[in-house]
């Protein structure tokens, strides 16, 4: 089952994002190696700077997905104002379909 993380950065937290980015990328690479990461990337503001993140993972339950979201270094660093975890059905362009 897929779950989408809709993450909104706190205002003025760009430096937290930049400082934590290497650890965040290492975390995503580890999820990818485990076959848990479907895709990920930042939302961008009108100025082209990141304002949040979209991460889609594979997990057995929403609780497991929430644990993955909570363990992201961005979340641990306090980057996000909010994180919404939602079950998601990948219908179009799913490479596994």
Short mmCIF file of C-alpha atoms in Angstrom, two decimals:
data_model
loop_
_atom_site.label_atom_id
_atom_site.label_comp_id
_atom_site.label_asym_id
_atom_site.label_seq_id
_atom_site.Cartn_x
_atom_site.Cartn_y
_atom_site.Cartn_z
CA UNK A 1 0.00 0.00 0.00
CA UNK A 2 1.22 3.52 -0.77
CA UNK A 3 1.13 6.52 1.54
CA UNK A 4 1.77 10.16 0.67
CA UNK A 5 3.42 12.54 3.10
CA UNK A 6 2.33 16.13 2.50
CA UNK A 7 4.84 18.18 4.45
CA UNK A 8 4.68 21.95 4.92
CA UNK A 9 7.83 23.77 6.05
CA UNK A 10 7.73 26.21 8.92
CA UNK A 11 8.07 29.83 7.78
CA UNK A 12 11.68 30.96 7.74
CA UNK A 13 13.07 27.42 8.08
CA UNK A 14 15.03 27.27 4.82
CA UNK A 15 18.36 27.09 6.66
CA UNK A 16 17.11 24.09 8.69
CA UNK A 17 16.25 22.40 5.38
CA UNK A 18 19.66 23.19 3.88
CA UNK A 19 21.57 22.07 6.98
CA UNK A 20 19.61 18.81 7.28
CA UNK A 21 19.47 17.96 3.57
CA UNK A 22 22.43 15.50 3.52
CA UNK A 23 20.89 13.43 6.33
CA UNK A 24 17.44 13.62 4.68
CA UNK A 25 18.85 12.38 1.36
CA UNK A 26 20.69 9.54 3.12
CA UNK A 27 17.42 8.56 4.80
CA UNK A 28 15.55 8.55 1.49
CA UNK A 29 18.34 6.56 -0.16
CA UNK A 30 18.09 3.96 2.63
CA UNK A 31 14.29 3.76 2.17
CA UNK A 32 14.84 3.34 -1.57
CA UNK A 33 17.36 0.54 -1.01
CA UNK A 34 14.76 -1.20 1.19
CA UNK A 35 12.15 -0.89 -1.57
CA UNK A 36 10.00 1.45 0.53
CA UNK A 37 10.40 4.75 -1.37
CA UNK A 38 8.22 5.33 -4.44
CA UNK A 39 9.26 8.95 -5.08
CA UNK A 40 9.96 12.23 -3.32
CA UNK A 41 10.70 15.88 -3.91
CA UNK A 42 10.16 19.40 -2.62
CA UNK A 43 7.27 21.75 -3.20
CA UNK A 44 8.53 25.09 -4.50
CA UNK A 45 7.32 28.60 -3.81
CA UNK A 46 6.97 31.34 -6.41
CA UNK A 47 10.62 32.23 -5.77
CA UNK A 48 11.70 28.67 -6.62
CA UNK A 49 12.77 27.89 -3.05
CA UNK A 50 11.48 24.81 -1.19
CA UNK A 51 8.36 25.25 0.92
CA UNK A 52 7.62 21.63 1.81
CA UNK A 53 7.95 18.06 0.61
CA UNK A 54 5.98 15.31 -1.07
CA UNK A 55 7.15 11.81 -0.20
CA UNK A 56 5.38 8.63 -1.26
CA UNK A 57 6.32 5.38 0.44
CA UNK A 58 5.21 1.77 0.52
CA UNK A 59 4.12 0.53 3.94
CA UNK A 60 1.86 -2.16 5.36
CA UNK A 61 -0.17 0.20 7.58
CA UNK A 62 -0.71 3.89 8.13
CA UNK A 63 1.02 3.50 11.49
CA UNK A 64 4.13 2.16 9.75
CA UNK A 65 3.97 5.05 7.27
CA UNK A 66 3.66 7.56 10.12
CA UNK A 67 6.74 6.02 11.73
CA UNK A 68 8.69 6.44 8.49
CA UNK A 69 7.58 10.09 8.30
CA UNK A 70 8.49 10.74 11.94
CA UNK A 71 11.99 9.28 11.45
CA UNK A 72 12.83 11.57 8.54
CA UNK A 73 15.71 13.85 9.59
CA UNK A 74 13.71 16.86 8.37
CA UNK A 75 10.91 15.97 10.79
CA UNK A 76 13.37 15.31 13.62
CA UNK A 77 15.03 18.70 12.98
CA UNK A 78 11.69 20.47 13.32
CA UNK A 79 11.53 21.67 9.71
CA UNK A 80 7.85 20.94 9.20
CA UNK A 81 4.92 22.99 10.46
CA UNK A 82 2.68 20.05 9.60
CA UNK A 83 2.83 16.61 8.05
CA UNK A 84 -0.24 14.89 6.68
CA UNK A 85 0.04 11.14 6.00
CA UNK A 86 -2.62 9.83 3.64
CA UNK A 87 -3.25 6.47 2.01
CA UNK A 88 -2.74 6.93 -1.72
CA UNK A 89 -3.69 4.84 -4.76
CA UNK A 90 -1.14 5.12 -7.59
CA UNK A 91 -3.34 4.68 -10.68
CA UNK A 92 -1.61 6.32 -13.66
CA UNK A 93 2.02 5.77 -14.70
CA UNK A 94 2.68 3.35 -11.86
CA UNK A 95 5.78 1.43 -12.98
CA UNK A 96 4.61 -1.63 -11.02
CA UNK A 97 1.21 -1.77 -12.75
#
